[in-house]
Every structure is written in C-alpha cells, then in structure tokens.
Amino acid sequence: MQYWVSAATSFLSLCVGVVALAWGTDGGQAWTAESARRLAVLEQPVVLPWVTLLNQQGKQQQLTDPLASQSASGLTLMEFIYTRCPTVCLAMGAEFRSLQAELYSGLPSERHSELPSGLYFRGGEVKLLSVSFDPEDSIEDLKHYLTRFSANPSIWSAAKFARQSDLEMIKQQLGLIVIPEPSVGYIHNSAVYVIYDGRVVAILDHDDRKGIRDVISQYLPGTAGSG
Amino acid sequence: MNDSTAIAPMPGSSKLAILAYLGISALVYVLMMVLGLLMRMGQANWLGLPADLFYQIMTAHGAGMVGISGLAGSAVMWYFLRRYVDLTVGILWANLAFFLSGVVLILGGIFLGGYAGGWTFLFPLPSHGMGLWGPVGAACFLGGLLLIGVGFLLLYLDVARAIISKYGSLARGLGWPQLFGNSDETPPPAAVVAATMVLLVNITGIVAGAVVLVLILVNLFMPEFEVDALLTKNLIYFFGHVFINATIYQAVIAVYEILPEYTKRPWKVNKVFLGAWTASTIMVMAVYPHHLLMDFVMPTWALVLGQIMSYTGGFPILVVTAFGALTIVHRSGIQWDMPSGLLFLSMFGWAVGVVPAVIDGTIAVNNVMHNTMWVPGHFHMYLIVGLVAMLFGFKYYITGQDGKPGMFDKLAFWIYSLGGVGLSVTFLISGYFSVPRRWAQHMPEWVGLSQPAALMGAAVALGAAIFAIRFLTSLKHARAV
Amino acid sequence: MTLRAVIIMALGMVVAITATPLGHWLESTMVSHVLVELPLLVVAGIIFALPLKPVSQPLLNWVNRGGICGLITASFLLAFWMLPRWLDTSLGDPWVASAKYGSMVLTGMILALSWPSAHVITRAVVKIEFLTMFFRLGWLYLISPERLCNNYLLTDQIWLGRGFLLVGLALTITWAYPILFGNAVLEQQLTERKLSID
Ligand code: HEM
Ligand SMILES: [Cu+2]
C-alpha cells in the first residue's frame, strides 16, 4: 500500500516537473530571458509610453515619432546604444549603415525591379533610430556617432532620453537590460525593436537581416521592390 | 568452481526473465537477419529496394542487432554471475521494460518518422534529414537509445553493487590484489572478472552516450548550438564500439563456464588471465580521456590511437580466451554436441574476425579501407560466427539440448557456420576491391559479389531460424542452475 | 558544535545571501552565482532538514518511499533554475529571486529527507545523472554562440562552462575512487565490529 502511494506521488512529481519545465520555457520555445521577451512581444505588442527624446540636433521628439517626416503608417527600427561602446554598438551601427543603403538605394522607383530580390526601396516609410541609454552621451556624441556611420539624416537619427526616469520605464516595459560595467562601460542586450503604429511589434537580432525584411514586408506589403 | 550441485536453482522469476531475454533475442536475430538479407538482395539487384527504404532498413538492422546483442549478452552474464554474487531480479525485468519501450521509440523513429541516419550516425546527420526525416523522427530514435541506455545502466549498476559488496571494490573484482600484489587469496572467478570489466566500460560508455545524445537533441531543436562535429562523432562511435564489443565479453562467460563442465577441468584464473582482462579494460578506458578532455581539435595521433584501441582493445582477452579454450579442450575427450560445438566455433569466428579489424585499425590512418565493405566484413565475421554462435551455444545449453545432436541441428550448424564465414568473406572481398559501405545501389561491376553474398545471407538466416525454433520449442526443459 | 549552533549558522548564511550585499556580490558573476551561491543555499536546506527527519519519517514512509518522489522533485527544482531564462530573470525581479532562494533551500531539505532512504542503485543513478548534467551543461555553455543571460557576458558563460566541466570531473573522481579502489567488505566488517563494541 505504502509502495503504491509512493509510486503515485513519484509519478505526480514527474508530471508536475515536466509541466513546470514546459511552462517555464513556453513549451520549449523560450529558454532564455531574451527569447522569452521576444516571444511575448510577438504575441502581445507593447504600446510605447509617452517618452520625450532629444535628437542629434537637440530637438525634442517623441519616441514614437523619430523623424518629422515619418508617415503615420511607417515603421521604425530602433536600437539602444551608447556611443562609447567598443563592441556590440559598433556592430549594430555598421549593420544599420548597410541596412540604410539597402533601404535607400538611391534608385528611382521605376528601376526598383532591377534591385536584387530581397532589397527594398523603403527610405520613405522605414526609419532608423539609435537611442542612447547613457546619460553621459551629449548631443555632440550623438552627432559623431551618426557621422561615423555616414548616416543619412532623412532616414537615420540618433537620440537620448530627455529625462533619465524615462529610461527606467523603458527598461521595465521592453526588458532592456543595461548594467554598468567599469571596464567596458555597460553590458546591455542588443536587438532591433520594430515599432509600428506606436507599438513594438517585434524584437529581432540586430544582424537578422532576413527577419527584418520579413517584418517590413509584413507590415508594409506590396510596395515597390519587395520580394 | 562449476559444481552445479552447490548452486541453488534460480527462482522462477529469474529463470523466466532470462528466458524472456533469450527468446526475444532469438526472434529478433532471425528478423534482423532477414532485414540484412533484404539489403544484400537489394545490392544484388534481385530486389527493387528504394534507397530511402534501404537506409531505413540499414538503420533498423544495425541498431536492432547491436541492441539485441547487448540484451542477449547481458542475459548470459547474469545467468552465470548469479552463481557467485547476489543480483536483483527486479532490475533484470526493469531493464527489459526500458529496452522494449526504447525499441518502440526507435522503430517509430525509423519507420514512421523516416529516420535513416544509421545506428552510429555520423554527426551532423541526425539533424540534417534533407527532407527525409524531421527532428521528431530523429528525436524518437535518440530518445529510444537513451531509454535503452537507462535500462542497461540500471543493470550494470546492480552488477557493480553485487560485485562490490562481495569482493570489496571493482579493482578487486578484476583481481588486482592477485595480479599486482602478492595476495594469495583465490582470485575471483572468470565470470566476475569479465562482468567487472564489462560494467566498467559500459557504464562509462553509457555516461558518454547520455551526454552526447542530449547535446544532439538540443542541437536538433536549437540549431544555434553547434555541437563540435569531431568530438560528437568520436563520442558516438566510441559509445557504439564499446557497447557492441562488450557484448562478446559478456557472452564469453559462457565459454568460461560451459567448457569446464564438459571437460571436467576448471577454467584457470591465473595472472595471465587477470592481466589480459585488466589490459583490455585499460586499453578500452584509455581512449576516454581524449574524448572527455573536450579537446576540441583532436590531434591526429589521438584519433589514430583511439581507432586502434577501440578495435584492438579486446585483443588480450581474445588471446587468453582462445588459448585457454584450446588447452582446456586439448586431449580432454570432450563430447562435441551443439553447445560445445557452437562455443568452439565462436572462438574461431572471434579470432578470425579480429584479424581484419587489426589490419583496418592500423591503416585507418590513411582511410583506405575504412569506408569500404571491409568494415562490415570484419564485424559480421566476429558477430555472426563469433558472438551469435556463442549465444546460440548458450541457448542450446540452457534448454538442456546437449548430448548427441539431431539431424536438423547438425544441418543448421553447418549451414550457419559456412554461410556466416561465406557472407563475411564476400564482404571482405568487396572491401578489398574498394566497394563502399552504406551504398543502397551497387555499381553493375559489384553486383557479382553481392549475389553470392545474398545466398550466404539466406543460409545464415535459415540456420539461425532453425536454432531459434529448437530453442523456443525446448523452453520447458530449461535448466534453473 | 550543537545542532542548534549549526542551524543558526546556516540561517545566518541564508540571510546574508538573500538580504545583504553578499548575495549581490555572488551574483555578479555567473560562476559564483551558479557554483557558489546556489549550492550554499542547498547546503543550508540540508541543515534545516536535520531536525525534521525523525518527525516526518512516518509521513515520508508513505509519500516518499525509497526517496524516489523527493529525488525527482529535487531534480526538477534544480533543472528549472538551470534554465538560463529564470536565472536571468531572477536578477531583475525580486519575486523571481525569492522563488529561487526558496527553491534552493527547499531542494536541500528534500534531498536531506530523501537521500538516507534511497536505495544504493537509486543513489548511483542520481549521482550519474548529476554528473552527466554537469558535463552536458558545461559543453552547452562552451558552445553557445550567444549570451544565454542578458545579465552576464559571454566570457562569464564560458567560465561557467569550464567550471561545470571541472566540477563534473572532480565529482567523478571523488565518487569513482572508492568504488574502484576501496574495500567495501572491509568497511562493512569494521562498522559491524564497531557496533558490537558499542
Ligand atoms: C543473415 C545475416 C546478415 C546479413 C545478410 C547482413 C547484412 C548486412 C548488410 C547488407 C549490411 C549493410 C552493409 C553496407 O552496405 O554498409 C549490414 C550492416 C550491418 N550489420 Fe549485418 N547482416 C547479417 C547479420 C548481422 C548480425 C548477426 C549482426 C550483429 C550481431 C549484424 C550487424 C550489422 C551492423 C552493426 C551493420 C552496420 C549498419 C550500419 O552501417 O549502420 N549483421 N548487414
Ligand atoms: Cu554596446
């Protein structure tokens, strides 16, 4: 009798354990905190809060509206950086530069069909935004950062938080991790945040070009050059 | 030492379990031989076997043969070991349960999931089904292997427990005080020495397998974790080689126990015998540090050494066993019947099968023969004519079919042994002419070799079928001691 | 040292880890987080369970025969906190952090209440599974191309991978040595003789 009770409890704990692991990984889909937040955003886009930024020209702008020319239905690809970063942010900047070239190929719209497939002429609707989380970054630093990557100001802008308290809110809401680290500056998670209609709809690896193209054609279907 | 009167008969459940192991293995051997025959017929162009089906069959044949050999070998070990130490019957049954559930998963993975990567698949094969199989098929196959591993782990842990509680430690089970020290205590019996060696290498092998299989499973579902291909390959091969080689070290206990009963001369456990078993243990285990050190770029010499060791690790055992068997039989007036005949044949097959392995091992460096039919040639020789003959010899013995053999038995003996030698030799000849292994479709000029091979395969399967029937119909006479 | 003193010390350790900068310091690198902090909490749990043993035995005989249920539960608790996701989250979220501390102490208690009644084979299986887990995790952490925890650097992860392999190796040697070269029969006789002298 004792034997059977114990067999039952063992079986029960096995089942509970398996269920717990399945729950803890969203059914085997999210093993890391990073993949968990990406999955969560896909399922439930995050509405961006009202946050004021200062851009590289020292002008105020809303997080949801990086460039004045942004059309209402446009997409913004956003990254969090700090300009002194010796590692990841450099890679992210280089990646944005190449993305910028792809978005703004300079070809007139009649010739879009000549672009290799997978390239987009989306300079008008897709904007790039690099947001610094480092309070020590000045407007000048932002400017330099953009020049370093030959940013085209009509596509790519940089900005910092007007109020540091807003950064805390953003960290909470988006799962952005920024840890001061004496030797390097900061440890932070690198990703591209896709913003559509004031909401973060996807979080992708900064070098996941295919994923970025897919999101663009998902949200802005049927415009020139997609394919 | 083999004084049966002094040994208490097995309780009913032990006897039943042993017979279940042996009965299942007899059936599976015949079935798997038919699969082998189908492959050979496909290669001989006598059978239109689509390539994907060929590889599924090959995977099933390889995994099935290795698994069932492990099961049958462990039954022989258990049967004789219980004469000396106190084993747990429940665990014997548990192993069978794990084994059968593993088999279900493996068969599902192969024939439903379409997995056809081979039983010692080359990484990254499992995760690259190229449309033939998905991760689920591969995962079922790997999961099945893991289940079977767990079952055997339990069995060997129980053997370890029993040996340690009687002899004190595994080194003592191998007879080290007698070998290295000056202990004048009587050394452990041959069965205990062999079982100790087997549990050592197999537990280590299973641990290595359990690590690497899980890593591959992770890689299946999260390809960004790129498992080091070389290390993985070595671990898998090693785990596979150790496991299949260990089957014969278990089955050989039948030689140590049964031949003395025939000749009324005890099997001498002397320093040479102990030394050989220790040497083989160390040779087999010595390959491990290279793998476990996680040396991501393995130097060539380590690879070569590993190759040679895993092929020739059993050489010392073979030598003392063959020599011991010859001396024990020499001028003993032994009566030749099915058990003694098959056991003696097995010594021949084992010895002859190892020679090409040594050749292969030493020249594996330049990879001349390694991927040719030479390899299946050597292992079919020592598995069919060595291991499986040993096992069927034991099956005749346990069902009390000793004494003058019947007509059918004699016939089966000769078809089986000549067929086995012939099948292996045709493999070897093909290998000599550089016919590659693991090719579903053979070039026209190779077909000439595959056709006689198919006939030989049919002979082996027929012989084994007769053995199996004779065993299954004599179960009621099975001995309990 | 009395049992009470040991328990008080363990309690002190738990408080130090959960409520003082010590915990923060231990969590600042992955290696000390996983290979020092968590094991210390488990040890504390083992100590807390010492006085519970006699009291709970009748109940345990029913629900935890042979320690199987407990060992399964403990394995899953450990496995859960080995998920990078939750280890990572515990660094930012105080609720998750408390759950982690609690689980580790609980794991220790469960282990202490299960191990003594576990069969030799069960113990061996648990030990082997434990070892294998160390080797698997070590290997995985070494080959992971990206950071598994947002709070730690890639190099941290590689150090932890090496740490896992080292601990695995050390455990293998400690556990295998007596089995290979000891003398269980002699020890058995010695304990028996000691008992009869007592
Ligand atoms: C009637 C007897 C048998 C026949 C006709 C046969 C035939 C075959 C054939 C044709 C192959 C594939 C060779 C190739 O092209 O690479 C093969 C592979 C193999 N056989 Fe057999 N076999 C027989 C018995 C056995 C036995 C008794 C064992 C083991 C106890 C065994 C173990 C294996 C293994 C491990 C492989 C390797 C599979 C792989 O490469 O993945 N065979 N056999
Ligand atoms: Cu950075």
PDB file of C-alpha atoms in Angstrom, chain B residues 88 91 146 153-154 157-161 163-172 176 200 203 206-208 210-212 214-215 218 224-228 231-232 235 292-294 296, chain C residues 84 119-126 128-129 131-146 148 157 165 169 172 176-186 188:
ATOM      1  CA  THR B  88      18.467  -8.256  -8.177  1.00  0.00           C
ATOM      2  CA  ILE B  91      16.339  -4.846 -12.154  1.00  0.00           C
ATOM      3  CA  LEU B 146      18.556   6.951 -24.207  1.00  0.00           C
ATOM      4  CA  LEU B 153      22.723   1.479 -16.682  1.00  0.00           C
ATOM      5  CA  LEU B 154      20.445   0.070 -14.002  1.00  0.00           C
ATOM      6  CA  LEU B 157      24.871  -0.646 -11.530  1.00  0.00           C
ATOM      7  CA  ASP B 158      23.244  -3.631  -9.899  1.00  0.00           C
ATOM      8  CA  VAL B 159      26.074  -5.857 -11.068  1.00  0.00           C
ATOM      9  CA  ALA B 160      28.551  -3.329  -9.693  1.00  0.00           C
ATOM     10  CA  ARG B 161      26.739  -3.230  -6.376  1.00  0.00           C
ATOM     11  CA  ILE B 163      30.399  -7.370  -7.014  1.00  0.00           C
ATOM     12  CA  ILE B 164      31.479  -4.595  -4.684  1.00  0.00           C
ATOM     13  CA  SER B 165      29.553  -5.962  -1.759  1.00  0.00           C
ATOM     14  CA  LYS B 166      31.097  -9.382  -2.222  1.00  0.00           C
ATOM     15  CA  TYR B 167      34.642  -8.529  -3.288  1.00  0.00           C
ATOM     16  CA  GLY B 168      35.077  -5.024  -1.885  1.00  0.00           C
ATOM     17  CA  SER B 169      35.767  -2.959  -4.985  1.00  0.00           C
ATOM     18  CA  LEU B 170      35.909  -3.141  -8.727  1.00  0.00           C
ATOM     19  CA  ALA B 171      39.689  -3.411  -8.716  1.00  0.00           C
ATOM     20  CA  ARG B 172      39.257  -6.473  -6.519  1.00  0.00           C
ATOM     21  CA  TRP B 176      44.174  -6.703  -8.821  1.00  0.00           C
ATOM     22  CA  LEU B 200      33.240  -0.521 -16.093  1.00  0.00           C
ATOM     23  CA  ILE B 203      28.799   2.443 -17.539  1.00  0.00           C
ATOM     24  CA  ILE B 206      26.554   4.983 -21.307  1.00  0.00           C
ATOM     25  CA  VAL B 207      27.531   8.175 -19.489  1.00  0.00           C
ATOM     26  CA  ALA B 208      29.354   9.416 -22.573  1.00  0.00           C
ATOM     27  CA  ALA B 210      23.945  10.176 -22.317  1.00  0.00           C
ATOM     28  CA  VAL B 211      25.949  13.373 -22.581  1.00  0.00           C
ATOM     29  CA  VAL B 212      26.312  13.360 -26.307  1.00  0.00           C
ATOM     30  CA  VAL B 214      21.279  15.021 -25.139  1.00  0.00           C
ATOM     31  CA  LEU B 215      23.588  17.522 -26.767  1.00  0.00           C
ATOM     32  CA  VAL B 218      19.440  20.148 -28.015  1.00  0.00           C
ATOM     33  CA  GLU B 224      22.291  27.617 -32.993  1.00  0.00           C
ATOM     34  CA  PHE B 225      24.047  25.345 -30.528  1.00  0.00           C
ATOM     35  CA  GLU B 226      26.564  23.927 -32.889  1.00  0.00           C
ATOM     36  CA  VAL B 227      27.917  20.770 -31.382  1.00  0.00           C
ATOM     37  CA  ASP B 228      31.513  20.093 -32.254  1.00  0.00           C
ATOM     38  CA  LEU B 231      34.060  15.341 -30.732  1.00  0.00           C
ATOM     39  CA  THR B 232      30.492  14.217 -31.173  1.00  0.00           C
ATOM     40  CA  LEU B 235      31.884  10.032 -28.598  1.00  0.00           C
ATOM     41  CA  LEU B 292      36.443  13.778 -22.071  1.00  0.00           C
ATOM     42  CA  LEU B 293      39.172  16.368 -22.074  1.00  0.00           C
ATOM     43  CA  MET B 294      36.954  18.187 -24.521  1.00  0.00           C
ATOM     44  CA  PHE B 296      38.107  20.459 -29.479  1.00  0.00           C
TER      45      PHE B 296
ATOM     46  CA  PRO C  84      19.048  30.477 -18.348  1.00  0.00           C
ATOM     47  CA  HIS C 119      18.469   2.508  -2.374  1.00  0.00           C
ATOM     48  CA  VAL C 120      22.097   2.126  -3.463  1.00  0.00           C
ATOM     49  CA  ILE C 121      21.033   1.854  -7.079  1.00  0.00           C
ATOM     50  CA  THR C 122      18.814   4.916  -6.834  1.00  0.00           C
ATOM     51  CA  ARG C 123      21.696   6.865  -5.362  1.00  0.00           C
ATOM     52  CA  ALA C 124      24.021   5.688  -8.076  1.00  0.00           C
ATOM     53  CA  VAL C 125      21.545   6.682 -10.774  1.00  0.00           C
ATOM     54  CA  VAL C 126      21.075  10.115  -9.231  1.00  0.00           C
ATOM     55  CA  ILE C 128      25.377   9.584 -12.535  1.00  0.00           C
ATOM     56  CA  GLU C 129      22.573  11.755 -13.825  1.00  0.00           C
ATOM     57  CA  LEU C 131      27.465  14.113 -13.340  1.00  0.00           C
ATOM     58  CA  THR C 132      26.124  13.809 -16.837  1.00  0.00           C
ATOM     59  CA  MET C 133      24.166  17.014 -16.321  1.00  0.00           C
ATOM     60  CA  PHE C 134      27.357  18.828 -15.365  1.00  0.00           C
ATOM     61  CA  PHE C 135      29.100  17.599 -18.487  1.00  0.00           C
ATOM     62  CA  ARG C 136      26.142  18.452 -20.700  1.00  0.00           C
ATOM     63  CA  LEU C 137      25.727  21.937 -19.264  1.00  0.00           C
ATOM     64  CA  GLY C 138      29.451  22.567 -19.413  1.00  0.00           C
ATOM     65  CA  TRP C 139      29.553  21.591 -23.029  1.00  0.00           C
ATOM     66  CA  LEU C 140      26.449  23.624 -23.890  1.00  0.00           C
ATOM     67  CA  TYR C 141      27.779  26.739 -22.195  1.00  0.00           C
ATOM     68  CA  LEU C 142      31.061  26.410 -24.006  1.00  0.00           C
ATOM     69  CA  ILE C 143      29.485  26.140 -27.433  1.00  0.00           C
ATOM     70  CA  SER C 144      26.676  28.618 -27.040  1.00  0.00           C
ATOM     71  CA  PRO C 145      27.270  31.222 -29.723  1.00  0.00           C
ATOM     72  CA  GLU C 146      25.333  33.910 -27.930  1.00  0.00           C
ATOM     73  CA  LEU C 148      22.258  32.973 -22.643  1.00  0.00           C
ATOM     74  CA  GLN C 157      29.318  31.944 -19.619  1.00  0.00           C
ATOM     75  CA  LEU C 165      33.272  20.526 -16.542  1.00  0.00           C
ATOM     76  CA  LEU C 169      35.414  15.834 -13.279  1.00  0.00           C
ATOM     77  CA  THR C 172      33.573  11.754 -10.979  1.00  0.00           C
ATOM     78  CA  ALA C 176      34.540   6.654  -8.555  1.00  0.00           C
ATOM     79  CA  TYR C 177      37.656   6.311  -6.439  1.00  0.00           C
ATOM     80  CA  PRO C 178      36.222   4.313  -3.524  1.00  0.00           C
ATOM     81  CA  ILE C 179      34.212   2.143  -5.875  1.00  0.00           C
ATOM     82  CA  LEU C 180      37.270   1.340  -7.912  1.00  0.00           C
ATOM     83  CA  PHE C 181      39.928   1.051  -5.276  1.00  0.00           C
ATOM     84  CA  GLY C 182      38.269   0.980  -1.855  1.00  0.00           C
ATOM     85  CA  ASN C 183      37.313  -2.068   0.091  1.00  0.00           C
ATOM     86  CA  ALA C 184      33.634  -2.133   0.894  1.00  0.00           C
ATOM     87  CA  VAL C 185      33.804  -5.557   2.505  1.00  0.00           C
ATOM     88  CA  LEU C 186      36.438  -4.426   4.980  1.00  0.00           C
ATOM     89  CA  GLN C 188      31.385  -3.302   6.383  1.00  0.00           C
TER      90      GLN C 188
END
